Each structure stands twice: as C-alpha cells, then as structure tokens.
JSON list of C-alpha atoms in Angstrom, two decimals:
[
{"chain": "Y", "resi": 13, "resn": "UNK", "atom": "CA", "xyz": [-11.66, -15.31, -87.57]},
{"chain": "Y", "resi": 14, "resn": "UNK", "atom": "CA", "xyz": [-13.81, -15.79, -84.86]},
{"chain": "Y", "resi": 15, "resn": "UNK", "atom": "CA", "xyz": [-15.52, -13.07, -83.45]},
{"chain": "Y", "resi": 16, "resn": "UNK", "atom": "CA", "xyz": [-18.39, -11.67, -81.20]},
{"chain": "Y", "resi": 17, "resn": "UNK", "atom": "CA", "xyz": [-20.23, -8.44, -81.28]},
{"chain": "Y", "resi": 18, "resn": "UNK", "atom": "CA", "xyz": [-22.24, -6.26, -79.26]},
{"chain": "Y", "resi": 19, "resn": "UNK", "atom": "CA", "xyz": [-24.47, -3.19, -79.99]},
{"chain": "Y", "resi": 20, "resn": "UNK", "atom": "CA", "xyz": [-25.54, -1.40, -79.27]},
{"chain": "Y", "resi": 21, "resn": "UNK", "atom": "CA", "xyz": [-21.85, -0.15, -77.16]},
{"chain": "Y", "resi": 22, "resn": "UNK", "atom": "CA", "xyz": [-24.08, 1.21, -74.16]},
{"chain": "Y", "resi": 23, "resn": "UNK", "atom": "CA", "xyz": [-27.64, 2.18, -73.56]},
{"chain": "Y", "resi": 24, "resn": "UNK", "atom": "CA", "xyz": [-29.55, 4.45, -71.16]},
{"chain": "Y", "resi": 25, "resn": "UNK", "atom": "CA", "xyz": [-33.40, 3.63, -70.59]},
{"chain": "Y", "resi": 26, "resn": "UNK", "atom": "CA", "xyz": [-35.71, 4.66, -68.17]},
{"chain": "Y", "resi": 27, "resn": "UNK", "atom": "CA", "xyz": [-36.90, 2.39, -65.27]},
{"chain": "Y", "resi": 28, "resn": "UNK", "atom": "CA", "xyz": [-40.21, 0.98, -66.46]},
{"chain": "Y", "resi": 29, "resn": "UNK", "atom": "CA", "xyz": [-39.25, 0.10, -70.42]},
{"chain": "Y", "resi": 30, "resn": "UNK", "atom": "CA", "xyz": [-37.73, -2.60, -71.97]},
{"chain": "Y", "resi": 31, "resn": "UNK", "atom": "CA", "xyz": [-34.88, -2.43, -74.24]},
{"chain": "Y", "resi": 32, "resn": "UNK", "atom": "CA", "xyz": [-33.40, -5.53, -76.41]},
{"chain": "Y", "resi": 33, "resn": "UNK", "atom": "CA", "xyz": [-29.67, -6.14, -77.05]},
{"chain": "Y", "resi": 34, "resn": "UNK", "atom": "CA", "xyz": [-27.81, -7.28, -79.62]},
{"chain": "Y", "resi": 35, "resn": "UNK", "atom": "CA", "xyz": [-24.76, -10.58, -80.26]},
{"chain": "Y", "resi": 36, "resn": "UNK", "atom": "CA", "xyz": [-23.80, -11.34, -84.16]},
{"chain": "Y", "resi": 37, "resn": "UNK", "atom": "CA", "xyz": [-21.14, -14.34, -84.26]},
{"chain": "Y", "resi": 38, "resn": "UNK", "atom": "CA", "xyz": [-18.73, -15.87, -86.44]},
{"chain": "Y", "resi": 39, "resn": "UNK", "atom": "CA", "xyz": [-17.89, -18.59, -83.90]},
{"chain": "Y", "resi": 40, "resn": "UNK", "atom": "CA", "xyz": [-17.79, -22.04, -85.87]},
{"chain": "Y", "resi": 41, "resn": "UNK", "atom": "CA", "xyz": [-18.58, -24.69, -85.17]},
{"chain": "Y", "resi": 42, "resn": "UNK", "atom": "CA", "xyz": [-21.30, -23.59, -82.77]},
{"chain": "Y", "resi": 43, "resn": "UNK", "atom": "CA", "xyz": [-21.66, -25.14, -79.99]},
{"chain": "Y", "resi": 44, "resn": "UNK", "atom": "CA", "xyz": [-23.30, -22.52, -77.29]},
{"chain": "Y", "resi": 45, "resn": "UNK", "atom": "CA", "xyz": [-24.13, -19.20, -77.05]},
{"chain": "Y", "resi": 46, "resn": "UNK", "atom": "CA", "xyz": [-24.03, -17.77, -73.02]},
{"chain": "Y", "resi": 47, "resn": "UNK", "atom": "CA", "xyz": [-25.53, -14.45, -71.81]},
{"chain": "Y", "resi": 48, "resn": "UNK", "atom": "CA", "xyz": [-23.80, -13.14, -68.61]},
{"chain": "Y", "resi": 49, "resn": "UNK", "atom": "CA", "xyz": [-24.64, -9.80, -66.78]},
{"chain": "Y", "resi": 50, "resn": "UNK", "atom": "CA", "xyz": [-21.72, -8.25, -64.35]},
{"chain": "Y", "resi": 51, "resn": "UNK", "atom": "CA", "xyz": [-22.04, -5.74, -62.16]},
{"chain": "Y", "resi": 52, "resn": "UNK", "atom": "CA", "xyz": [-19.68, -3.06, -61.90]},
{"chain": "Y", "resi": 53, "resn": "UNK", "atom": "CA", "xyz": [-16.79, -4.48, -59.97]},
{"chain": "Y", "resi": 54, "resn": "UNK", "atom": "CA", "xyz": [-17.88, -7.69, -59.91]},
{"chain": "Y", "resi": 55, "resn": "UNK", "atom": "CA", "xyz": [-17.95, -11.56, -61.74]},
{"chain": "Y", "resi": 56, "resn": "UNK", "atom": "CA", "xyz": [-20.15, -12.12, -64.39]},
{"chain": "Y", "resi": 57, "resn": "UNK", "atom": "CA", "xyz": [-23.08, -14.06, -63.70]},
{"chain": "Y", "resi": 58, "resn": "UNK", "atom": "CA", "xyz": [-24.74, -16.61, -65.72]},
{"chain": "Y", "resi": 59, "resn": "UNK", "atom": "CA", "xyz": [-28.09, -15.42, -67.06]},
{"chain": "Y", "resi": 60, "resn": "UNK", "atom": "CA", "xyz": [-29.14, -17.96, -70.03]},
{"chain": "Y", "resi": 61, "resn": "UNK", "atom": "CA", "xyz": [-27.58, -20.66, -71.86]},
{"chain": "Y", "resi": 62, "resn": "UNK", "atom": "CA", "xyz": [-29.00, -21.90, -75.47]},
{"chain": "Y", "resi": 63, "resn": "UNK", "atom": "CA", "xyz": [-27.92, -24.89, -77.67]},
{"chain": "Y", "resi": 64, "resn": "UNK", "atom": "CA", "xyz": [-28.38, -24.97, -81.34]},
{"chain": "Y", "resi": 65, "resn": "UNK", "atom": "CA", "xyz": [-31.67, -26.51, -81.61]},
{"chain": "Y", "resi": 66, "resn": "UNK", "atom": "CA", "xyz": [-33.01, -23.86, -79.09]},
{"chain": "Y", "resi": 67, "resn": "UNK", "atom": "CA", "xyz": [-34.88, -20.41, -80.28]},
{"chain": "Y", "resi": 68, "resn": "UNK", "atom": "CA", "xyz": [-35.64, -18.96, -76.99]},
{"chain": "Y", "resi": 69, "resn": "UNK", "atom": "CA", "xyz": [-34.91, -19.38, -73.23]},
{"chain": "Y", "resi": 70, "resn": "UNK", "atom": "CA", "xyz": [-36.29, -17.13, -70.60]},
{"chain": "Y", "resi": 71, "resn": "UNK", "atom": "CA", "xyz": [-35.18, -15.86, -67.25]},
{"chain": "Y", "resi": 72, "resn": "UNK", "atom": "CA", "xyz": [-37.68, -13.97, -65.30]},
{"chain": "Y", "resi": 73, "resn": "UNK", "atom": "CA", "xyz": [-37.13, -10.74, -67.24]},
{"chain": "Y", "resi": 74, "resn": "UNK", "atom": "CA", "xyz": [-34.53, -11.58, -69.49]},
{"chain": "Y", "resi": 75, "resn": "UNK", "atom": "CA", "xyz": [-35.99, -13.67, -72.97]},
{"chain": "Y", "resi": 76, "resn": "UNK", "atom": "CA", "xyz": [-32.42, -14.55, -74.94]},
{"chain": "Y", "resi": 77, "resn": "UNK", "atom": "CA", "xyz": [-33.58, -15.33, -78.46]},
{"chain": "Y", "resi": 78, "resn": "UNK", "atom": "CA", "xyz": [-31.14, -17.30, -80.71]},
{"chain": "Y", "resi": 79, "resn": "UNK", "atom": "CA", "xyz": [-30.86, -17.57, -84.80]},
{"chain": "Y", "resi": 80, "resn": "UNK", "atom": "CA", "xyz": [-28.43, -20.07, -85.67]},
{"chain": "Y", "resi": 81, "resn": "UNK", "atom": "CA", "xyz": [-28.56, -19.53, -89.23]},
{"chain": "Y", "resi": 82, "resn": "UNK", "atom": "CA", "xyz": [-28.00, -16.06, -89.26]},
{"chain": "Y", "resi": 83, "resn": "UNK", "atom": "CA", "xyz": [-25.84, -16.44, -86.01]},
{"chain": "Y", "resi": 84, "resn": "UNK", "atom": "CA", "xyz": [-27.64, -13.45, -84.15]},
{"chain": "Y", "resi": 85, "resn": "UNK", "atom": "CA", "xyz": [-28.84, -13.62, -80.90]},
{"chain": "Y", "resi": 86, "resn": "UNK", "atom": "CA", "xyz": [-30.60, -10.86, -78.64]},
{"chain": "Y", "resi": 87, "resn": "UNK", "atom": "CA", "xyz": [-31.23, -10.25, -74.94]},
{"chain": "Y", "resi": 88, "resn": "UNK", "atom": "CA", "xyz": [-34.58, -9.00, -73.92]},
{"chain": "Y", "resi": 89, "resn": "UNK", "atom": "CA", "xyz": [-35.14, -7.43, -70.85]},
{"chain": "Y", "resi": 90, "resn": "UNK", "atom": "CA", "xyz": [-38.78, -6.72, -69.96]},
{"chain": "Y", "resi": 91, "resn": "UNK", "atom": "CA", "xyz": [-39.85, -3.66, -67.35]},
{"chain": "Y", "resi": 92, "resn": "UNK", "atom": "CA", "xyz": [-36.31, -2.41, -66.41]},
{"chain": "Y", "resi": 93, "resn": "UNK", "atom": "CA", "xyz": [-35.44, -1.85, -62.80]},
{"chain": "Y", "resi": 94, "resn": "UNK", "atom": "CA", "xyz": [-32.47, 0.02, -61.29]},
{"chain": "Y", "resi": 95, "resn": "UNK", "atom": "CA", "xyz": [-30.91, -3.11, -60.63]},
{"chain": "Y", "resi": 96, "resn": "UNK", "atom": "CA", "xyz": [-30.66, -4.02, -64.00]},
{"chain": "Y", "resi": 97, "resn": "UNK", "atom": "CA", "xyz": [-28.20, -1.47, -64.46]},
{"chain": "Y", "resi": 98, "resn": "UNK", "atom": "CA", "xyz": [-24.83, -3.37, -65.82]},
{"chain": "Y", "resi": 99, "resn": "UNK", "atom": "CA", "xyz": [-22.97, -4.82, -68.96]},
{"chain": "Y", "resi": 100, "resn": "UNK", "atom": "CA", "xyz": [-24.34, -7.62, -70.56]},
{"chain": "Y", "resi": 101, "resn": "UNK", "atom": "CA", "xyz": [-21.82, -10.26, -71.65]},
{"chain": "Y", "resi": 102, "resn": "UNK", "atom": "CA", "xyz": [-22.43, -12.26, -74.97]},
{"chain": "Y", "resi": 103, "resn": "UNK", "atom": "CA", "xyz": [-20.46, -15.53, -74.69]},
{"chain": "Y", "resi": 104, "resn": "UNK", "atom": "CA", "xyz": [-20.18, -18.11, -77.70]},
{"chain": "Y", "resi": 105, "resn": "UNK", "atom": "CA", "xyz": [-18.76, -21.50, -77.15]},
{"chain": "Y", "resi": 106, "resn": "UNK", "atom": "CA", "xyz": [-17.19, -23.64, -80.24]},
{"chain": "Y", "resi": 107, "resn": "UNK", "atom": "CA", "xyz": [-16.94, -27.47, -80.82]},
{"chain": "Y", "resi": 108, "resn": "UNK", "atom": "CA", "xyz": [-13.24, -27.34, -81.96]},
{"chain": "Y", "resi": 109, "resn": "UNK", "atom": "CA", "xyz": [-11.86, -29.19, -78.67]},
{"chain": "Y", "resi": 110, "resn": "UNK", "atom": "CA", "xyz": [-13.32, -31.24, -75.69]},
{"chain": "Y", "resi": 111, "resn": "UNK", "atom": "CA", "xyz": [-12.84, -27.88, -73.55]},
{"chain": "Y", "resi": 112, "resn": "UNK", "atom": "CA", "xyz": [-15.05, -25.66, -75.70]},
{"chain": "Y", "resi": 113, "resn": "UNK", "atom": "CA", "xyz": [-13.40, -22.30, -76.67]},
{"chain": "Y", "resi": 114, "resn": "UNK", "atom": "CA", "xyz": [-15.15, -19.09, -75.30]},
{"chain": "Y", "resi": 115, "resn": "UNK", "atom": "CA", "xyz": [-15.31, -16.49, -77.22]},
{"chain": "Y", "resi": 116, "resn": "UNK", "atom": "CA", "xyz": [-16.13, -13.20, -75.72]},
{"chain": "Y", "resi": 117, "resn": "UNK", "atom": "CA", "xyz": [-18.18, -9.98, -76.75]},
{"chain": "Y", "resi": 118, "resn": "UNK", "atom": "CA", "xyz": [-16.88, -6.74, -75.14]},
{"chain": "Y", "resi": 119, "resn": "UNK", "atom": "CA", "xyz": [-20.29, -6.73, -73.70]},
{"chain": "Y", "resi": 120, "resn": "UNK", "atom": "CA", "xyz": [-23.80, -3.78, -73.25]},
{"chain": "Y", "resi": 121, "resn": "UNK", "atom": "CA", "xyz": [-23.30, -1.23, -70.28]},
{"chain": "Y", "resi": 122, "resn": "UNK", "atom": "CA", "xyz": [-26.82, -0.75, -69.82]},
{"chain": "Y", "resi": 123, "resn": "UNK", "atom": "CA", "xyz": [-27.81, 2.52, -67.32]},
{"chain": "Y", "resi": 124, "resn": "UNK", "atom": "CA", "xyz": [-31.55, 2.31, -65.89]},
{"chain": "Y", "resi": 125, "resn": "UNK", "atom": "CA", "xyz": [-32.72, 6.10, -64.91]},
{"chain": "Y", "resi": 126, "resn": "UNK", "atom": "CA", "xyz": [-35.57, 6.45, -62.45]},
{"chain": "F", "resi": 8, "resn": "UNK", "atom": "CA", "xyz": [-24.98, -18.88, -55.83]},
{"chain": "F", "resi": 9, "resn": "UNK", "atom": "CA", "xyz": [-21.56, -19.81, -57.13]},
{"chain": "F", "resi": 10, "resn": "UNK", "atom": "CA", "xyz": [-18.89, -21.35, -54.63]},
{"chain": "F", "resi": 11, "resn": "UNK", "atom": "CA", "xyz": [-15.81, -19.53, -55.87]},
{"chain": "F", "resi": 12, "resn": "UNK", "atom": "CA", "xyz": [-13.80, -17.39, -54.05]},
{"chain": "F", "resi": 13, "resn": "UNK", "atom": "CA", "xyz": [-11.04, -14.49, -54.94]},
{"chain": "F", "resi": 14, "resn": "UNK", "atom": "CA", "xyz": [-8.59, -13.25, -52.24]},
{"chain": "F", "resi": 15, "resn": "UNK", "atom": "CA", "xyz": [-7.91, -10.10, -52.76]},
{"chain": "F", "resi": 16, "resn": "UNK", "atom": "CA", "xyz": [-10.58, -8.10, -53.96]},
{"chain": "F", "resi": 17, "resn": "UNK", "atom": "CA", "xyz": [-8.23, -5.02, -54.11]},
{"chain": "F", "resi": 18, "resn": "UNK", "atom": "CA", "xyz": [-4.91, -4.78, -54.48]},
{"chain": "F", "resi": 19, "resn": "UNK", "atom": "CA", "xyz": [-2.40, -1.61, -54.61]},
{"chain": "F", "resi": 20, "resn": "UNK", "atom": "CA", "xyz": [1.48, -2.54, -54.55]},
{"chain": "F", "resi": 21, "resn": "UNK", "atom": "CA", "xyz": [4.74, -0.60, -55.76]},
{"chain": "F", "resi": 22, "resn": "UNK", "atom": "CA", "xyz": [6.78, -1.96, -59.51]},
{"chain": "F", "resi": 23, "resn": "UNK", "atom": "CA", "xyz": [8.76, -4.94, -58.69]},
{"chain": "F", "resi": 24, "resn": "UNK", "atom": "CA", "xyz": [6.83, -6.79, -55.67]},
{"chain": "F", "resi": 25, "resn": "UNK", "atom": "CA", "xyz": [5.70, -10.34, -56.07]},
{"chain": "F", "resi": 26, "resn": "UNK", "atom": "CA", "xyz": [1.91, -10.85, -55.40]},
{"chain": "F", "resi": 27, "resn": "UNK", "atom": "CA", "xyz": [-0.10, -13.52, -55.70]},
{"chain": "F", "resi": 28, "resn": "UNK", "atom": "CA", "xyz": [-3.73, -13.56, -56.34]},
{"chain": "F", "resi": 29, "resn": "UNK", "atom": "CA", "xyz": [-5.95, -16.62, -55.03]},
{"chain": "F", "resi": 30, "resn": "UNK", "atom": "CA", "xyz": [-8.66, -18.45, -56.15]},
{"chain": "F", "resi": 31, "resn": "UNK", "atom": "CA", "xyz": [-10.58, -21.27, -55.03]},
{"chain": "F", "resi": 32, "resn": "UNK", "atom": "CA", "xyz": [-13.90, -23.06, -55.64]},
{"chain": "F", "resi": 33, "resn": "UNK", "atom": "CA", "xyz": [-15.72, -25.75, -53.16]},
{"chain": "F", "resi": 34, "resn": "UNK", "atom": "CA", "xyz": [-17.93, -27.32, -56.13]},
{"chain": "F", "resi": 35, "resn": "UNK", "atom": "CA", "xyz": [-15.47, -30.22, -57.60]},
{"chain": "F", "resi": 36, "resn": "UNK", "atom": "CA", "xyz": [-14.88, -28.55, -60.50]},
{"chain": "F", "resi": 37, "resn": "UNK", "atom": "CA", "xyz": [-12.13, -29.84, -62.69]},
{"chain": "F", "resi": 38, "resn": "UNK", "atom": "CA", "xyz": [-11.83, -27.06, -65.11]},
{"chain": "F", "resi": 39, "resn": "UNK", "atom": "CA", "xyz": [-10.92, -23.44, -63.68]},
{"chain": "F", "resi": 40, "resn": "UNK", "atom": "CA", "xyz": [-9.33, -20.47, -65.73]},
{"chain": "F", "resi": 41, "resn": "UNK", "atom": "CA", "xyz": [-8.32, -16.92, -65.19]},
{"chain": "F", "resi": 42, "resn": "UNK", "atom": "CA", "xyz": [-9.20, -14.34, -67.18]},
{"chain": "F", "resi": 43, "resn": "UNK", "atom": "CA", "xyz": [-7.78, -10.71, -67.46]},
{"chain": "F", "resi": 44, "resn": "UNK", "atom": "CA", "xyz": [-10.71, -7.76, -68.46]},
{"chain": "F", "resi": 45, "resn": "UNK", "atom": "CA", "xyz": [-9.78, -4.10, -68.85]},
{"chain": "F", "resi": 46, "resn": "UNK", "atom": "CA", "xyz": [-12.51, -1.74, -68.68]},
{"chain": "F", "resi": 47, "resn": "UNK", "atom": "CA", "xyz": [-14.89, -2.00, -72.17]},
{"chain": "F", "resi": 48, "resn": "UNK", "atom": "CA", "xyz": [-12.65, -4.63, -73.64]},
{"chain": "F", "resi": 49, "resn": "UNK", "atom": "CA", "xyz": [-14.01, -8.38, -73.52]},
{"chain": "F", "resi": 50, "resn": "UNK", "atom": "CA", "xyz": [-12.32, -10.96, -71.55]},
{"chain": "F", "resi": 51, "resn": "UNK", "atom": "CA", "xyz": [-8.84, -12.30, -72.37]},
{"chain": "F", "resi": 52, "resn": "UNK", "atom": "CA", "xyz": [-7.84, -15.56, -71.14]},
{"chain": "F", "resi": 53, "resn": "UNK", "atom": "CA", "xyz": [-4.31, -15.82, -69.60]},
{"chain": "F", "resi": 54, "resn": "UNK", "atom": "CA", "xyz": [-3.85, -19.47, -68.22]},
{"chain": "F", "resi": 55, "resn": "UNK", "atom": "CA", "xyz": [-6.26, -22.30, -67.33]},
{"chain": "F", "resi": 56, "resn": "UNK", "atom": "CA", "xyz": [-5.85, -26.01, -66.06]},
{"chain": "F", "resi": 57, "resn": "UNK", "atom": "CA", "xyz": [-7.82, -29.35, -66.70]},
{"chain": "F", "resi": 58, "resn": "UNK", "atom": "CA", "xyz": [-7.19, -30.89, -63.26]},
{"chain": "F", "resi": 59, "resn": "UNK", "atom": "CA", "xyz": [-4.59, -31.79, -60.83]},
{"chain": "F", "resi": 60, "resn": "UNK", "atom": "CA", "xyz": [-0.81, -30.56, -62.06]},
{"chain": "F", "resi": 61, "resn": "UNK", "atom": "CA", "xyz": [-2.36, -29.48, -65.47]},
{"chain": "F", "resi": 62, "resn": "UNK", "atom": "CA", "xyz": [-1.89, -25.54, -66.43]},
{"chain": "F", "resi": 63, "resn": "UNK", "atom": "CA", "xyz": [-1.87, -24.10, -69.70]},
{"chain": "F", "resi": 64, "resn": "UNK", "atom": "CA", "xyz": [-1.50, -20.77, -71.41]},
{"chain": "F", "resi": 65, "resn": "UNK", "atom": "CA", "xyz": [-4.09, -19.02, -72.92]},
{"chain": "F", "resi": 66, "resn": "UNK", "atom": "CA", "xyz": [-4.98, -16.36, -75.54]},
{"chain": "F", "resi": 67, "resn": "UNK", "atom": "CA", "xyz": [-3.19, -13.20, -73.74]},
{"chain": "F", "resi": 68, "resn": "UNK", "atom": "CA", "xyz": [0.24, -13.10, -73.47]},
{"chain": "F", "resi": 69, "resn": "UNK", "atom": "CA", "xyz": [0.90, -12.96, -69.62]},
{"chain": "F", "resi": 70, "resn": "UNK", "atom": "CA", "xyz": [4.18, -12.92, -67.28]},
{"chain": "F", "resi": 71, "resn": "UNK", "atom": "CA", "xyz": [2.08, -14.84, -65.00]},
{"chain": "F", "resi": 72, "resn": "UNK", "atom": "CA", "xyz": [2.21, -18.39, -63.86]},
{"chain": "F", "resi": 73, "resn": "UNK", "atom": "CA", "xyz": [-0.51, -20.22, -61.89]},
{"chain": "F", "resi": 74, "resn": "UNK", "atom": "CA", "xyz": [-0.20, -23.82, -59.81]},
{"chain": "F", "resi": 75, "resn": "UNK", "atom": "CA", "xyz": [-2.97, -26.51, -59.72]},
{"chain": "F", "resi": 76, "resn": "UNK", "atom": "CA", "xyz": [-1.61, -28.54, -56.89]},
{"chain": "F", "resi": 77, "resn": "UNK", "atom": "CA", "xyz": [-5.13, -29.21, -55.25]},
{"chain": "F", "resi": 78, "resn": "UNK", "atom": "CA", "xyz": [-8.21, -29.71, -57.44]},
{"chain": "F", "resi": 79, "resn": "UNK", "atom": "CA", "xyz": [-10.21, -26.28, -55.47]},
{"chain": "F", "resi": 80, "resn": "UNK", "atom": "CA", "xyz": [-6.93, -24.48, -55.70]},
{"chain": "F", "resi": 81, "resn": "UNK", "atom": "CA", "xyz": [-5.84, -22.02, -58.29]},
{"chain": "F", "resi": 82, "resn": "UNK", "atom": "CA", "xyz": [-3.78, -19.45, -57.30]},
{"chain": "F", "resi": 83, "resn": "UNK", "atom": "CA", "xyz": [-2.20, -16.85, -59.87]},
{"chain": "F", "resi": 84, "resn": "UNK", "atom": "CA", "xyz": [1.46, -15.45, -59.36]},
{"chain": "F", "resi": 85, "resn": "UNK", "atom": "CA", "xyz": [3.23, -12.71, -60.78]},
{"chain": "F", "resi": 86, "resn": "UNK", "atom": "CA", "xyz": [6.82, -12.46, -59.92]},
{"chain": "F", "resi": 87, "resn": "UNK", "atom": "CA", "xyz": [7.64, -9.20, -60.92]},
{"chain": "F", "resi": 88, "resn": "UNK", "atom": "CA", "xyz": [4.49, -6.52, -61.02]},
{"chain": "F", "resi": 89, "resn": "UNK", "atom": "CA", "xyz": [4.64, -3.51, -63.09]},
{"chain": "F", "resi": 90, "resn": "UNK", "atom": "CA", "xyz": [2.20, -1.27, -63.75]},
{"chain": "F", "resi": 91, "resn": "UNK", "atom": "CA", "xyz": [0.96, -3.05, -67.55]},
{"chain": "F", "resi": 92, "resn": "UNK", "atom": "CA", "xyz": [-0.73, -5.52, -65.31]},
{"chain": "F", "resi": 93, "resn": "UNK", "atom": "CA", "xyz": [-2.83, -3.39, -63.75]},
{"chain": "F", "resi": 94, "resn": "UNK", "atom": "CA", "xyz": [-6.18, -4.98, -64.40]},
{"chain": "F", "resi": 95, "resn": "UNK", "atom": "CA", "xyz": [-9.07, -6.56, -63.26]},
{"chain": "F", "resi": 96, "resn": "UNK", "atom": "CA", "xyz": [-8.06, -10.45, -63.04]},
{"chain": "F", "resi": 97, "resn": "UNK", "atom": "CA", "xyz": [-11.27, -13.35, -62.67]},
{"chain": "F", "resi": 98, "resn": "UNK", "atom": "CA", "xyz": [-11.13, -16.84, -61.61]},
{"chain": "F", "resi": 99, "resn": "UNK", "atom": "CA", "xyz": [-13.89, -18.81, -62.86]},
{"chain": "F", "resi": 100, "resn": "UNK", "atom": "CA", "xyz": [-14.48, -22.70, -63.09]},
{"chain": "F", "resi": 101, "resn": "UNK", "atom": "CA", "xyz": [-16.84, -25.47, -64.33]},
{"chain": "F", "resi": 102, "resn": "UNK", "atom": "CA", "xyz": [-17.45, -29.13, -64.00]},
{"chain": "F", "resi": 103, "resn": "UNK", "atom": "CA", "xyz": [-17.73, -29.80, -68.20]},
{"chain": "F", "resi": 104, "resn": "UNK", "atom": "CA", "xyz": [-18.53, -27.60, -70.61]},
{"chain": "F", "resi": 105, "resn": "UNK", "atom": "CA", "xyz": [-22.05, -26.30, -68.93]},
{"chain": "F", "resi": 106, "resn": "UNK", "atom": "CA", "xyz": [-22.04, -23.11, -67.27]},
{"chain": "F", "resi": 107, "resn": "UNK", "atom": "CA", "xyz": [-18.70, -21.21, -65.96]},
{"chain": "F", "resi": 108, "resn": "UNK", "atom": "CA", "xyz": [-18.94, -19.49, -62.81]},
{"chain": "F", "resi": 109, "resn": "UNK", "atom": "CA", "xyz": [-16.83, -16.53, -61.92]},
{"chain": "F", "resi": 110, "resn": "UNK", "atom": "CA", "xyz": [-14.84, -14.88, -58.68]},
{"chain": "F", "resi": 111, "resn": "UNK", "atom": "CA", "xyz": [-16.23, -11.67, -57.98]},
{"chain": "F", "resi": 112, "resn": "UNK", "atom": "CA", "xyz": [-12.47, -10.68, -59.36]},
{"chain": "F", "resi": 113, "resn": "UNK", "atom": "CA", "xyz": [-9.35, -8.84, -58.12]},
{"chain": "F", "resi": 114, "resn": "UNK", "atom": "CA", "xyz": [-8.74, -5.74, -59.40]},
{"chain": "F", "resi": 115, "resn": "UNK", "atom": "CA", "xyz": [-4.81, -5.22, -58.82]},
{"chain": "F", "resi": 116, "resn": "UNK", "atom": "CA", "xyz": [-3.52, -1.75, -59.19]},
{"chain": "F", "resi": 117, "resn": "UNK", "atom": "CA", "xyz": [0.18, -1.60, -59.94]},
{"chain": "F", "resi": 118, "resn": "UNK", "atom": "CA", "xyz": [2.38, 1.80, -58.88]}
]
C-alpha cells in the first residue's frame, strides 16, 4: 500500500534554532517527492520539489534532502523565525498514470517560541 | 504567487441547504482538483477534472459533484449539506504534472 509518513507529529522550537523533519515513503514507482508548508487556515504552498536523480534542493531556509533508495526524505529549516510557525506537508507523486497520483503525509505542525 | 481563487472562505449554513463552493484559476491550467482536509489528517481527494467537460471521482467518497464547463472554472456543489461535511475543502490546479497550487480553501461549517 502506498503510504507517507511524518514525524515527528508536531514540534515546538525556539526562534533562533533549526530543527529537521522527517517523510518515509512507500510510494512506487517514484516519480516526485513535494514539500508544502500551510498556514493555519490557509492553502498549502509549494516549498521544494525533487526528482529521483536529485539529493538536495534548497529554499532560502528550507534544504529538502532526498534518499531514493531508502525512500526518506527530510526538511531542514535553518534559524527559525515566528513565521515559520505551520505544518509541513510531505507530498509523493507516482508514475502509475499520465496524471501522477499524490500521495499525502498528514503533515509537521511546527510552533516557533520567541 | 498562485492565481487561484476560493469563494467562500467561510461558510456556516443549516442541514439540508444547497451550497456551492467556487473555484477558479487565471493561469491556463488544465488540471484542477479539490481536496477535502480535516484537522491533522492528510488530504483526501474528492473529485478532479482533466479539461473542458471532464470530472472524475477521487479517493474520498463524497456526495458532491463539481462542473468543468470553462477551463478556469471549477465550482463544487453539494445538494444536500449535513453536518459530516463539515470540513475544510481546497481547490488547487496545475498545467502538467509540475507543481500544484492551492486556494487558500473554504472551510464550510454545517449546523
């Protein structure tokens, strides 16, 4: 069955530090793997999107790392601001059809403290 | 910033009444597709279209229907609301299979 997780479920941090989440898949055949942040009461918004043959993509503060072997992927956000406050949305895209199945992770709420 | 638009963003009606929830996108996209999210859960897809007079059901059972009469045009119907559907609904769309963009949603509230 395809399926994608998230850990950790939520996370508090302080403004300042950087904190790294998590995406394991079982999506196959891969095709892409999407990392969306939505703000409370609002759409997602695209932050990174990474093929196969790619290992890492940046974003201004957000690094998305991907390991298509082990099908992990992680979300690095560097010096935390308020702002960043949100749930992080891991995404996977399959091959099986010309549209591209999403799959969808239940996604990071991620609170920033000052 | 995306070009996709969701009318209304809140939504509070009684069981029974018929609401419709619009949706529509000035980038050419041919591909557009709601989804349904309830708080913590991941995002269930309940209909989406290829183009012009093309809808299809999705994942989540739904007692929705949507139109696709005009290629920007999506809107989302339910006939009969109750309050099971209350629920955050988003429109997104996207030209192939690149990057989807999303409403900023309509979160309907059903009495």
């Amino acid at each position: 069955k395809n399926q994608v997780e998230q850990s950790p479920q939520s996370l508090i941090i302080l403004e300042g530090k950087n904190c790294t989440l998590q995406c394991n898949y079982t999506v196959s055949p891969f095709s892409n793997l999407r990392w969306y942040k939505q703000d409370t009461g609002r759409g997602p918004v695209s932050l990174t999107i990474m093929t196969f043959s790619e290992n890492t993509k940046s974003n201004g503060r957000y690094t998305a790392t991907l390991d298509a072997d082990t099908k992990q992927s992680s979300l690095h956000i560097t010096a935390s601001q308020l702002s960043d406050s949100a749930s992080y949305i891991c995404v996977v895209s399959d091959r099986g059809s010309t549209l591209g199945r999403l799959y969808f992770g239940r996604g990071t709420q991620l609170t920033v403290w000052p | 910033e995306a070009d996709i638009y969701q009318t209304p963003r809140y939504l509070v009606i009684g069981t029974g009444k018929k609401i419709t929830l619009e949706c529509s996108q000035t980038m050419g996209h041919d591909k557009m597709y709601w989804y349904q999210q309830d708080p913590g859960m991941e995002l269930h897809l309940i209909h989406y279209s290829y183009g012009v007079n093309s809808t299809e059901k999705g994942d989540l059972s739904s007692e929705s229907t949507v139109s696709r009469i005009r290629t920007e045009h999506f809107p989302l119907t339910l006939e009969s609301a109750r309050p099971s559907h209350t629920s955050q609904y988003l429109c997104a769309s996207t030209k192939s299979s690149g990057e989807l963009f999303f409403g900023e949603g309509s979160r309907l509230t059903v009495l």
